[in-house]
Structures are given as C-alpha cells and as structure tokens.
CSV table of C-alpha atoms and ligand atoms in Angstrom, one decimal:
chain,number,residue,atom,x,y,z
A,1472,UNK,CA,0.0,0.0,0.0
A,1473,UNK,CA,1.8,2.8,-1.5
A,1474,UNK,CA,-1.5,6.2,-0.9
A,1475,UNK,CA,-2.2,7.6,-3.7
A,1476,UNK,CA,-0.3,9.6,-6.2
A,1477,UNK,CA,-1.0,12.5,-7.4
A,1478,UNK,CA,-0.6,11.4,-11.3
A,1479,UNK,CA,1.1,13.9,-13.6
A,1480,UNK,CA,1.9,17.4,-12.5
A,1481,UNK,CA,0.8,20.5,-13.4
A,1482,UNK,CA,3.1,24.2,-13.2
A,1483,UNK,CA,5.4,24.8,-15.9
A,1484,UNK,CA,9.1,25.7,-16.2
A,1485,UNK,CA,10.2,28.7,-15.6
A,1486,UNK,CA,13.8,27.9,-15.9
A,1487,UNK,CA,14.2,26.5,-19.9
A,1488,UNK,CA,17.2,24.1,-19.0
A,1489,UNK,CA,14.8,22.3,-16.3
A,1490,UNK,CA,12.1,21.7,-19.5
A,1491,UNK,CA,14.4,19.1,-21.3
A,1492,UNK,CA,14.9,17.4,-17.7
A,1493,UNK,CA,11.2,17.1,-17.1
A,1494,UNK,CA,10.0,16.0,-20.5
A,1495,UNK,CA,12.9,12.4,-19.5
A,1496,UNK,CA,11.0,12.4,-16.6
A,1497,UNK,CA,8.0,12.6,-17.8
A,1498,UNK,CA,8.9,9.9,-20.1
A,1499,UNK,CA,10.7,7.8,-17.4
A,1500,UNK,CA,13.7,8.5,-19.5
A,1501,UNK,CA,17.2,8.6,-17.8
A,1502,UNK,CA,18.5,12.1,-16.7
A,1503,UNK,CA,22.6,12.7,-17.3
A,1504,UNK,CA,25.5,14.9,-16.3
A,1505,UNK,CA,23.6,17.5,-18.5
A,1506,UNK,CA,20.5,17.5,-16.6
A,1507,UNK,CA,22.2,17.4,-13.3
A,1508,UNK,CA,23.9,20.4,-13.8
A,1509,UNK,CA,20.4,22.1,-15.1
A,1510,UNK,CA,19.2,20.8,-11.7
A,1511,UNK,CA,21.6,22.1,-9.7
A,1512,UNK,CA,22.0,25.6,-11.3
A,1513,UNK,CA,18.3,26.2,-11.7
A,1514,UNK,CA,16.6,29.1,-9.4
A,1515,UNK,CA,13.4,27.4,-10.3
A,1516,UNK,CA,13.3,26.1,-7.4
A,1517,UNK,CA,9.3,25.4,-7.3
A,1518,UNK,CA,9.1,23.4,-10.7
A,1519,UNK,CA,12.4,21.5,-9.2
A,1520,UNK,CA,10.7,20.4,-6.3
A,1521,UNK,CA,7.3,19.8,-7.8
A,1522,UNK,CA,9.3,17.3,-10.7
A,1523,UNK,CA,11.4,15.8,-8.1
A,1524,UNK,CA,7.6,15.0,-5.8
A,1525,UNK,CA,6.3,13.7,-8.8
A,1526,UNK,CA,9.2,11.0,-9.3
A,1527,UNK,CA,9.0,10.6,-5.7
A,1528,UNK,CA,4.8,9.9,-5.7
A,1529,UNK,CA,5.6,7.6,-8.9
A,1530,UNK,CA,7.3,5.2,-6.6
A,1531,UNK,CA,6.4,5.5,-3.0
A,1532,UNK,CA,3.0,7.9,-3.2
A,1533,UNK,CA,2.3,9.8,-0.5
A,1534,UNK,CA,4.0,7.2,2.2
A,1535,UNK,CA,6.9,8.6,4.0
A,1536,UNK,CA,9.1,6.3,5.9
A,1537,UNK,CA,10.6,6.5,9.4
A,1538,UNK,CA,11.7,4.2,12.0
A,1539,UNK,CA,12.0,3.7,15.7
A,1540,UNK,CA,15.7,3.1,16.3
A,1541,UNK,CA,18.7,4.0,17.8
A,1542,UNK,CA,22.3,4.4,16.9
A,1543,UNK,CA,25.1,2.8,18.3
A,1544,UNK,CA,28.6,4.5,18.1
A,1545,UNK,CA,30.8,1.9,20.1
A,1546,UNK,CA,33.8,3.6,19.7
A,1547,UNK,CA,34.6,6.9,19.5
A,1548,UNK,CA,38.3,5.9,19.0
A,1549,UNK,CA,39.7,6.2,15.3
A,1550,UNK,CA,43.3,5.6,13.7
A,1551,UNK,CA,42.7,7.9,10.7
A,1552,UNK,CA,42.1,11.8,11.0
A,1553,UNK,CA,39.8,12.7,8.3
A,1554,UNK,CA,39.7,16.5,8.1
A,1555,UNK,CA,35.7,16.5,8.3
A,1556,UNK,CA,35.6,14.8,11.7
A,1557,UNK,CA,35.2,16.1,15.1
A,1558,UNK,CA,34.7,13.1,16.6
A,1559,UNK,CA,37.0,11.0,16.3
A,1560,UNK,CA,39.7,10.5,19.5
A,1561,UNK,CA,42.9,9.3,19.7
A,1562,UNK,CA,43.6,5.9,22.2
A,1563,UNK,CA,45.0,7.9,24.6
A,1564,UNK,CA,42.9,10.6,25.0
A,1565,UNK,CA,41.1,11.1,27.9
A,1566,UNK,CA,37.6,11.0,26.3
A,1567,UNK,CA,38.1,8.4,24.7
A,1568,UNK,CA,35.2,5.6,24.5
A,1569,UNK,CA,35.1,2.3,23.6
A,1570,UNK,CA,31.5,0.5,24.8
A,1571,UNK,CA,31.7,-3.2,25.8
A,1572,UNK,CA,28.9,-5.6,24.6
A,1573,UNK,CA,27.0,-5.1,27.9
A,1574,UNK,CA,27.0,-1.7,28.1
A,1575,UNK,CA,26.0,-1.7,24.3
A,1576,UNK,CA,22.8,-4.3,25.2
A,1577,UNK,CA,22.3,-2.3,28.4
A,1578,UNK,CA,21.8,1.2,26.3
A,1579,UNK,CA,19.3,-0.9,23.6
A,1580,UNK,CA,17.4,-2.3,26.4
A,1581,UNK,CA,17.1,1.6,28.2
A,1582,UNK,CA,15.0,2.4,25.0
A,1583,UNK,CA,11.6,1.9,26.8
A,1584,UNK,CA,10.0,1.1,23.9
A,1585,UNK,CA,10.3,-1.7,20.9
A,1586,UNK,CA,13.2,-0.9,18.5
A,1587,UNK,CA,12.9,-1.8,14.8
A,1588,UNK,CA,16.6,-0.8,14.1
A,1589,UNK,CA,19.6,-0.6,15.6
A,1590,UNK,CA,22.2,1.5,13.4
A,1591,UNK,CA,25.9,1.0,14.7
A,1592,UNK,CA,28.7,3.0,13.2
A,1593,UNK,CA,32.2,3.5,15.0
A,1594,UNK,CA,35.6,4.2,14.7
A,1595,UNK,CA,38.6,2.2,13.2
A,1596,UNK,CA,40.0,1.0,16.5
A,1597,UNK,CA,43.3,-1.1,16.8
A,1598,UNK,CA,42.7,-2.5,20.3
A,1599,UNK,CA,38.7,-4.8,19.5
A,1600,UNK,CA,39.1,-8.1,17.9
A,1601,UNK,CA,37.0,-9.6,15.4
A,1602,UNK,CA,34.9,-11.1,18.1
A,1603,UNK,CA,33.8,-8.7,19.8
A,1604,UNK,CA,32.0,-7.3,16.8
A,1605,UNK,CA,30.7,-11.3,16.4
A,1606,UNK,CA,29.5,-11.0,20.0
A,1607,UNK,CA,27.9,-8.1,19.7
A,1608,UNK,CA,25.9,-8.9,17.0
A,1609,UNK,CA,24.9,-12.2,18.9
A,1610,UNK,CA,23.9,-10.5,21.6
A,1611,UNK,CA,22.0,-8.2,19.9
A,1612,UNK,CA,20.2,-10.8,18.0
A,1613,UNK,CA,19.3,-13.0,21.3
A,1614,UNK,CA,18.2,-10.0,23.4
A,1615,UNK,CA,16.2,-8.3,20.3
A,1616,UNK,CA,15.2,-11.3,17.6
A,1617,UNK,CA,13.0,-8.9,15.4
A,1618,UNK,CA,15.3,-5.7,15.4
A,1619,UNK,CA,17.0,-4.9,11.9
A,1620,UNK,CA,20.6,-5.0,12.3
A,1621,UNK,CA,22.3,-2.2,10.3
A,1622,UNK,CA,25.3,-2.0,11.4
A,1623,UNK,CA,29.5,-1.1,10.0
A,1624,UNK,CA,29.9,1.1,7.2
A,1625,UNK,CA,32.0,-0.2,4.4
A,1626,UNK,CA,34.8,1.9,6.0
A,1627,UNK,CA,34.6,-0.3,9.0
A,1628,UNK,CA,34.7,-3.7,6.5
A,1629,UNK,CA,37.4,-2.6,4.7
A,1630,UNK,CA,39.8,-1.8,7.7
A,1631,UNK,CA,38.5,-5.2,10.0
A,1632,UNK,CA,39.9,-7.1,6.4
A,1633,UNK,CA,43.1,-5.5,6.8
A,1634,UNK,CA,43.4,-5.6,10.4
A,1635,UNK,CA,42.1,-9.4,11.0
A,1636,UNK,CA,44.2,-10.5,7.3
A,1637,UNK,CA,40.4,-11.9,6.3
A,1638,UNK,CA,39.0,-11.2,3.0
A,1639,UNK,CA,35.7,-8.8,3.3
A,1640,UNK,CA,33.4,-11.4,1.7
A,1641,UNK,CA,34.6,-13.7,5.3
A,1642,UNK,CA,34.7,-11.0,7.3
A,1643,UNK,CA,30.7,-9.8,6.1
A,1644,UNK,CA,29.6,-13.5,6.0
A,1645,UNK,CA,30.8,-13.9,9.6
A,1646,UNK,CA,28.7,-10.8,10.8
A,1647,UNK,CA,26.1,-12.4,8.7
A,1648,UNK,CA,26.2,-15.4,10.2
A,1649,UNK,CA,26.4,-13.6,14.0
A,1650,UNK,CA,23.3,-11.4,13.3
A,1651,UNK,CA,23.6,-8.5,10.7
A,1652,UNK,CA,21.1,-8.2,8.7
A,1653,UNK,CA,22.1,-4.7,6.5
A,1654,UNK,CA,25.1,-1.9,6.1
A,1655,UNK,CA,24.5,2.0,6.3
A,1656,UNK,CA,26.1,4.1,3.6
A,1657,UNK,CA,28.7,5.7,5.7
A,1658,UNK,CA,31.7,6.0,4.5
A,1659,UNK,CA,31.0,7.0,0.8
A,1660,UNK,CA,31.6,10.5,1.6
A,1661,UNK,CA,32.6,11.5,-2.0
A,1662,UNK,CA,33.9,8.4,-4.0
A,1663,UNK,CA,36.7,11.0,-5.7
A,1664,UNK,CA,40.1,9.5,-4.9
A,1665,UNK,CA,41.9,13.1,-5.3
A,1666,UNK,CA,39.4,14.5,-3.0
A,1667,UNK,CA,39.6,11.3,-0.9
A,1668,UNK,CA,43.8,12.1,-0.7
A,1669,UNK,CA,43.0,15.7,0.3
A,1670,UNK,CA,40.3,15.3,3.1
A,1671,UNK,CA,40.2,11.5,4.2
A,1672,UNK,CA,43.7,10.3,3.9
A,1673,UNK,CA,43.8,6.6,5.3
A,1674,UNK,CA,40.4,6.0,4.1
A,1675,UNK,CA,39.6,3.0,1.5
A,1676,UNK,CA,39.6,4.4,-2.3
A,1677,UNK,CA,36.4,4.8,-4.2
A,1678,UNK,CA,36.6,1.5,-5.9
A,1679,UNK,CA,37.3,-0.2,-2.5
A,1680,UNK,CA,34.4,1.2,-1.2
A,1681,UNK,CA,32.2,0.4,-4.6
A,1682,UNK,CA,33.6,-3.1,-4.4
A,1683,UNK,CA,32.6,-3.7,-0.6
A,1684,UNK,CA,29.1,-3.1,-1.6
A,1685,UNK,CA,29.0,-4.9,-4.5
A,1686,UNK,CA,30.3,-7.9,-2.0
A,1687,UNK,CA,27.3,-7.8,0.6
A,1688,UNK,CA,25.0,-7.4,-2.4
A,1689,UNK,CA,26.5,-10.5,-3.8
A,1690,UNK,CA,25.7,-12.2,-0.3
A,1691,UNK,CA,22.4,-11.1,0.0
A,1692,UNK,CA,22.8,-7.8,2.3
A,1693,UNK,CA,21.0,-4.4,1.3
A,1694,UNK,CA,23.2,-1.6,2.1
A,1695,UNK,CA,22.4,2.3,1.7
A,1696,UNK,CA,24.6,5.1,0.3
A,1697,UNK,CA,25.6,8.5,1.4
A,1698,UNK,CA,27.3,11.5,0.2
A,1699,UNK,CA,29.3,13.8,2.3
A,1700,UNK,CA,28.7,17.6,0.5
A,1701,UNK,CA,29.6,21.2,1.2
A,1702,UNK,CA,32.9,21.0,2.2
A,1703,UNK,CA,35.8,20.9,-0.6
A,1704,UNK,CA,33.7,19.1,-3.7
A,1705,UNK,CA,32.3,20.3,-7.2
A,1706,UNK,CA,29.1,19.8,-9.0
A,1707,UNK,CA,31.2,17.5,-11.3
A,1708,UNK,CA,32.2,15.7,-7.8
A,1709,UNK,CA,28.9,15.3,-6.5
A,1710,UNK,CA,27.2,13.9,-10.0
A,1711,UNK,CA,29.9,11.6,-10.8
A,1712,UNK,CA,29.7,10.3,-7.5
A,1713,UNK,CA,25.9,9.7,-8.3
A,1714,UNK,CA,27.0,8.1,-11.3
A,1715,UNK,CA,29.0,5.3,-9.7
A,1716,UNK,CA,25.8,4.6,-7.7
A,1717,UNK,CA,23.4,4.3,-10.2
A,1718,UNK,CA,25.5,2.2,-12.1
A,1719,UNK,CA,26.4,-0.5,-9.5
A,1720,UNK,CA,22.3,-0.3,-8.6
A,1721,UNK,CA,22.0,-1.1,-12.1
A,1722,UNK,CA,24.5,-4.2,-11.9
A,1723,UNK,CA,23.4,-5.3,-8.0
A,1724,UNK,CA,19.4,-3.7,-7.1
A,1725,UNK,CA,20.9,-4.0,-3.5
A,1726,UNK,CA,20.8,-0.3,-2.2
A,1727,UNK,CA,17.9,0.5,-0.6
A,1728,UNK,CA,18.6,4.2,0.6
A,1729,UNK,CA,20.2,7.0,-0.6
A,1730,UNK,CA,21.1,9.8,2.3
A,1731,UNK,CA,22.9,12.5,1.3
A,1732,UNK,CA,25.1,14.2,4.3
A,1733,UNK,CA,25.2,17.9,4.8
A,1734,UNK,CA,28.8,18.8,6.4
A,1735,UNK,CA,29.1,20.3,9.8
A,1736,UNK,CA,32.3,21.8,9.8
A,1737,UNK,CA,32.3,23.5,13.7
A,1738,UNK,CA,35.5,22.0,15.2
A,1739,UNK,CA,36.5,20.0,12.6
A,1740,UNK,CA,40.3,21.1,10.6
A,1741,UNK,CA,37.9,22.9,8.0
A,1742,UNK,CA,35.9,24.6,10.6
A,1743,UNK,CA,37.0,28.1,9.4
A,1744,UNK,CA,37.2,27.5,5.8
A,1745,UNK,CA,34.1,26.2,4.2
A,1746,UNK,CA,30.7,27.8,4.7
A,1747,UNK,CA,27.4,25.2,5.3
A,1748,UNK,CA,25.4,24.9,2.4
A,1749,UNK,CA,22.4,27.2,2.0
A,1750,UNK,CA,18.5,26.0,2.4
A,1751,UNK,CA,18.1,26.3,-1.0
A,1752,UNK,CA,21.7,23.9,-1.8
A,1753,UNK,CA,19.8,21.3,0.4
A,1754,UNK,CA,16.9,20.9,-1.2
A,1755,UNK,CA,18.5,21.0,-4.7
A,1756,UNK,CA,20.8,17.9,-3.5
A,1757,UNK,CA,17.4,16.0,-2.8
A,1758,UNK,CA,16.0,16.5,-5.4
A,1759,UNK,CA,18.7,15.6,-8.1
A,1760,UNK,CA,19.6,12.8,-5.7
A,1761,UNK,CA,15.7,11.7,-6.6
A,1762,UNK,CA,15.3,12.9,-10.3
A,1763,UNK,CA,19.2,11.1,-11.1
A,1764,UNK,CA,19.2,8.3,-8.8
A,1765,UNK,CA,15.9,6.3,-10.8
A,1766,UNK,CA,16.9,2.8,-9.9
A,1767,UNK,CA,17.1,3.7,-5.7
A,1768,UNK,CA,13.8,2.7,-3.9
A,1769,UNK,CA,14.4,5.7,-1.2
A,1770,UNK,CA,16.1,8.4,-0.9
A,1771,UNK,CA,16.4,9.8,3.3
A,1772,UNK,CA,16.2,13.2,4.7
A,1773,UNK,CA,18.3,12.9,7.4
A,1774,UNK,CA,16.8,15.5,9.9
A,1775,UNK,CA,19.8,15.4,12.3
A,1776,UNK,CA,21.6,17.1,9.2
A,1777,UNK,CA,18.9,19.4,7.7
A,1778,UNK,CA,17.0,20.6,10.6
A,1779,UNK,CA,13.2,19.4,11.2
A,1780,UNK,CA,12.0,22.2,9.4
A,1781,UNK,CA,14.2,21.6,5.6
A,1782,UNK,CA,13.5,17.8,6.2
A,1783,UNK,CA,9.8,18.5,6.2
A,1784,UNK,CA,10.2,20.6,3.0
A,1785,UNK,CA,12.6,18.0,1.6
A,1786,UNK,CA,9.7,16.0,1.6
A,1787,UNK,CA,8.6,18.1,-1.6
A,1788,UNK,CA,11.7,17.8,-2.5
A,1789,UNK,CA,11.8,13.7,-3.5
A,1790,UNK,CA,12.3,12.5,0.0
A,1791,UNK,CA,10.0,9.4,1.0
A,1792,UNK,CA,12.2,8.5,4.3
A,1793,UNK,CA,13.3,11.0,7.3
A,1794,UNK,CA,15.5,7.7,9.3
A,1795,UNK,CA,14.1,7.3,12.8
A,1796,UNK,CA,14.1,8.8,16.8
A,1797,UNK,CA,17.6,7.9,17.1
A,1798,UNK,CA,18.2,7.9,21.1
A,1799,UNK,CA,21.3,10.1,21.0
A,1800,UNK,CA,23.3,11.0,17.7
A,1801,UNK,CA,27.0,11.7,18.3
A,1802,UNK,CA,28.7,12.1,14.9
A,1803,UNK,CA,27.1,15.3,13.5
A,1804,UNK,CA,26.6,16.6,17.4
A,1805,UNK,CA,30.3,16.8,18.0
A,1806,UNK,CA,30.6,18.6,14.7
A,1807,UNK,CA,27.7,21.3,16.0
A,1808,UNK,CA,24.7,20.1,14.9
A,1809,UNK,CA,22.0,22.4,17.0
A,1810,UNK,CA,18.9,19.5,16.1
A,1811,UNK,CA,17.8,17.5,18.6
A,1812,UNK,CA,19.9,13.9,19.7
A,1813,UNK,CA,17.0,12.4,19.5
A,1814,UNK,CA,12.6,12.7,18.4
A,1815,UNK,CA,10.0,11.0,19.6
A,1816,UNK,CA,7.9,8.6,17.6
A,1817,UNK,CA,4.8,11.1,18.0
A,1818,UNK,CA,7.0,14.1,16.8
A,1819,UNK,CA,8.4,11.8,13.6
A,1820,UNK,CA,4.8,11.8,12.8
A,1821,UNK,CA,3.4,14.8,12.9
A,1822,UNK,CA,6.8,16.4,11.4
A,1823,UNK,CA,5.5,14.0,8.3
A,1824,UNK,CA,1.9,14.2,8.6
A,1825,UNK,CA,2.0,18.1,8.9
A,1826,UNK,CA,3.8,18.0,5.5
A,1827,UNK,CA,1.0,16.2,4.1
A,1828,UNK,CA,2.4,13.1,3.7
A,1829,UNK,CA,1.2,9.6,5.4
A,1830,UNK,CA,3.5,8.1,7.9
A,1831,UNK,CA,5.1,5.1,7.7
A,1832,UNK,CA,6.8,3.3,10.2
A,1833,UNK,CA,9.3,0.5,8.7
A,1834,UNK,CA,12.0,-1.7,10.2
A,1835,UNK,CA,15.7,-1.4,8.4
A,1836,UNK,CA,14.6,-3.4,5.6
A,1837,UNK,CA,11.8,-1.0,4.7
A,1838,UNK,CA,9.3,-3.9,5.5
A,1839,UNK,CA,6.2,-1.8,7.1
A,1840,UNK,CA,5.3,-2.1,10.6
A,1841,UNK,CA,2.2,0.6,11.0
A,1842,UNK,CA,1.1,3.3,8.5
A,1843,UNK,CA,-0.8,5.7,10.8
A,1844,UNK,CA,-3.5,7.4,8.5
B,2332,V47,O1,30.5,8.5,7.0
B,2332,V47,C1,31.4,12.7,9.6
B,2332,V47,C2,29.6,11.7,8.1
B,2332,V47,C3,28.8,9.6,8.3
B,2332,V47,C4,30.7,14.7,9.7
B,2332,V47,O2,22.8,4.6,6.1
B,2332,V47,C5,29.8,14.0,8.9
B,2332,V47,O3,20.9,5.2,6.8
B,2332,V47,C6,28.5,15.9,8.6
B,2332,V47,O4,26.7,7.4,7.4
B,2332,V47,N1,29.4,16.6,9.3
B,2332,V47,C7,28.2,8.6,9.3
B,2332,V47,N2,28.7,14.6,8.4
B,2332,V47,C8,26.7,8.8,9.3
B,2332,V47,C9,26.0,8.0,8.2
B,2332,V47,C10,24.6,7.8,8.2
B,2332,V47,C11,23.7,8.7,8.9
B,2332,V47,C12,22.4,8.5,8.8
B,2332,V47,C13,21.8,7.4,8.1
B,2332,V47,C14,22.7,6.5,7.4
B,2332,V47,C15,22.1,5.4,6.7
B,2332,V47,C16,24.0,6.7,7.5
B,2332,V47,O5,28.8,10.9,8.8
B,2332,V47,C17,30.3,9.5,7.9
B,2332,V47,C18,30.6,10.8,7.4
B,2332,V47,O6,30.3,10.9,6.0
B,2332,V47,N3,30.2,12.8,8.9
B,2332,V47,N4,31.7,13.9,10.1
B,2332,V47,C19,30.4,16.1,9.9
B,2332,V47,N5,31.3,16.9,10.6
C-alpha cells in the first residue's frame, strides 16, 4: 500500500534548461551529467521540487518512511584523521570511549519502547578483535530477535579485512552469520580518490568502497549510500559520485537508501574555511539525488543534518524516508549540529503528517510495521 499519487503534474518551467529534464522524466527516461547540472544551477526552485515530488509519488505515493531506532557508536576511538571529523579521538585521549557488549545491550534495552533498528557505526579501533563485533551482533540478536541490524559502514569492513588478514566477503559472512542483517552508507563521503587524498587520507579508495558493496550485495545484504557535500567538492564531484551509484544499482538492485550528508564543519580542521550549504543547496541535493538516482527505492532526509524544518520541506523535495528517533546522535553533534539527539515517535509523525504526507513506520529493511492514516 503505497497512498495515492497524485498522477502527472501540473506548473510549468520557468527555468528552460529544467524543461528538457522534465520531459525524461516525464517519459521515465534517464536524466545525465547535463541535466544534473540544469538541476543544480536552476533558481526554479518550485518546478524543481514539484518534478522531483512527482518521481518521488511515482514510486512510493504519498508514504513517508521512518523508523524507531537507535544508533550505536561503540567507539569513539579512530586511527585515521579525516579532516571532516570532530569526533573522532585518539587511544590515549582522555575522552576516549570504547563501549563493551554489555553496556552496548544495556543502552538498547534503556529504549523503553520496541526498537525496529539498531544502526551501529564506530571508529577504526586497533585494540577490539573480530569477536567482539561477532558478539555483539549475537547479543543483539538474542536479546532483540526482530530488530533490523544495520550496522559497519564499508569503512569499518574494509579496515576489519586489513586488520584481522580476512577477505571482506569472510569478514561480512561472519557478521552475517552472527546477526547483521544490512550496512548504512557511511563512509562514501565523495567516491573521488583526489578528494579522498585531500580530506580522508587513510580511508579505503572509491573503488574499494564500490567493491565492498557490491560484495554484501553479492551475499544477499542491502546496504544504503551517502554523500558527504559542502565541504571541498564540485558539482562534477557530486554527480559523478551519483553516477557510480546508479551504475552498481543497475549491476546489484541492492541499495535500498540514498542519504545525502550535509557537512558540519564546527571544530572540525575545515571549521574556518568552508561555509554550510544554503536551504536552498539542500533541497536542490534531494531533489537531483531523486530525479538522477531512478533505480534507488528511497532516498532519506536525514533530519539530524537538515533541521526538522528543511527535512519536512525535503519532503517536496523527493524524499520518501526522514530515518528514525535515534536515542542520542554523536557524529554530526560533536561537529555542532543544534537538532535534537533524538525525536519521539509522535514528533516523527506529525513532522510527516504536517507536511502532508502519510507516515510510515518501517523496520531497516523498509518492511512496514504501521502506517498511521
Ligand atoms: O561516513 C562525519 C559523516 C557519516 C561529519 O545509512 C559528517 O541510513 C557531517 O553514514 N558533518 C556517518 N557529516 C553517518 C552515516 C549515516 C547517517 C544516517 C543514516 C545513514 C544510513 C548513514 O557521517 C560518515 C561521514 O560521511 N560525517 N563527520 C560532519 N562533521
């Protein structure tokens, strides 16, 4: 059950450049490097987000998705220094964090209500061993048997390959095996390897990254993808990194999700030389990232990122998905993120019923728990 679309659409471009885009879409034709450039330089911004609802009604209608979970960072301790990062801590610092398996069950189970997901992400720590990731995923799956698992960015693979001498396909078919059940998009940031050398040094390349997803495809796990913007990149950047998605969709169907990532640059190395994208540069990402991205089931406003007032217009925008509640986000907080840590399930729906849309809760695998009409 999908609500009803709204069928074809009906204001008219001001912007000529956006006419050729909407006539492919109208056709269901594919949009390229051309049209994303259109989309991103066009100041019609009305027709751009009434073409990008359109696509979005075509395959969701008037659903939008959101999920009660939380998010796990289990260690806050990382051996690369990526220059968008605040938080990130070496060993040795004092406020450094590493969470053991109990604490980690002890924080799920102080939820007070029934998760669907659990989304854990952490840092590239020397010091845990390939079973304690094992065991946490075991215990997860004991304590909670219906929770979606989404847990390790392909970052996290990559390095745990490395560091334990496995291959990724063992090390993913081990977490399989333990629990996991799919992978956020972390880690994608932009899949450019001269602007991975500049900002994320130590990082996997682009290809390494491509290639880890296109392994837990090939074993049966749906991952998402992000895209880290509004720090160092180009237009170019951002649609060729769109391009590499939309062509391994084409080859695997295993993303789910895409998310793209506004930066928060407050202390972070490039706090004092990039400036946040505008409103306007949010919305535009959303849309393209619906409009290009034809093959991806969902594209996410992440609310922790936009605010809860552009996620609700991003829902004009092309977005069908606005993640979940949360329980206390750490990533973007450290990096000055004024949103909440965390919403309530009654505020995730009237953020998306009060844009007009019909909520949706869904567990990680977008199957649908409740649709509240
Ligand atoms: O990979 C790091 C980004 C990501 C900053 O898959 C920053 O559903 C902004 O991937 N400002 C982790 N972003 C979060 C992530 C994610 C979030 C929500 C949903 C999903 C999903 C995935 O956060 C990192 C990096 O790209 N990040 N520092 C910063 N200062």
């Amino acid at each position: 059950m999908k609500g009803q679309s709204s069928g074809d659409f009906s204001i008219h471009a001001v912007d000529p450049s956006l006419q050729t885009v909407a006539e492919k879409v109208r056709q269901g034709l594919r949009l390229d490097a051309r049209d994303a450039h259109a989309i991103l330089g066009s100041r019609d911004i009305h027709f751009l987000g009434a073409l990008a609802d359109y696509k979005k009604q075509q395959l969701n209608g008037r659903l939008v998705y959101f999920t009660v979970n939380k998010q796990i960072n289990y260690t806050n301790v990382c051996s690369v220094h990526c220059q968008v990062c605040a938080y990130a801590k070496s060993k040795h610092a004092p406020d450094a964090v590493t969470m053991s398996v109990e604490e980690i069950i002890a924080e799920l189970s102080r939820s007070g209500q029934e998760l669907d997901e659990v989304h854990i992400v952490g840092g590239l720590n020397p010091d845990l061993n390939y079973e304690y990731y094992r065991s946490m995923l075991r215990e997860i799956r004991t304590r909670f048997p219906s929770i979606t698992i989404k847990a390790f960015t392909a970052t996290e693979i990559n390095y745990f390959a490395k560091l334990y001498g496995r291959e990724v396909r063992d090390v993913l078919a081990g977490f399989v095996e333990a629990g996991l059940n799919t992978m956020p998009g972390g880690g994608a940031e932009l899949l450019s390897d001269t602007i991975r050398a500049r900002l994320f040094r130590g990082k996997e390349s682009k290809d390494a990254w491509i290639t880890t997803h296109r392994i837990a495809h090939s074993l049966g796990i749906k991952t998402n993808a992000t895209m880290l913007y509004g720090h160092i990149e180009t237009d170019d950047d951002i649609i060729d990194h769109l391009e590499q998605l939309r062509s391994l969709q084409d080859e695997t169907h295993g993303f789910l999700t895409f998310v793209p990532l506004t930066f928060h640059p407050v202390h972070t190395p490039l706090e004092n030389t990039v400036t946040t994208p505008s409103g306007l540069r949010k919305l535009k990402m959303i849309a393209l990232a619906r409009l290009y991205l034809d093959n991806f089931p969902h594209i996410k406003a992440y609310w922790v990122m936009l605010s809860e007032g552009i996620t609700q217009v991003a829902l004009h925008f092309g977005a069908d998905d606005i993640d979940g509640t949360i329980g206390q986000e750490r990533v973007t907080h450290a990096a000055g993120a004024s949103t909440p840590a965390g919403l309530t399930i009654s505020k995730m729906i009237s953020m998306i019923r009060d844009a007009g849309y019909v909520p949706a809760q869904r567990n990680g695998e977008y199957k649908v728990i409740k649709i509240y009409q």
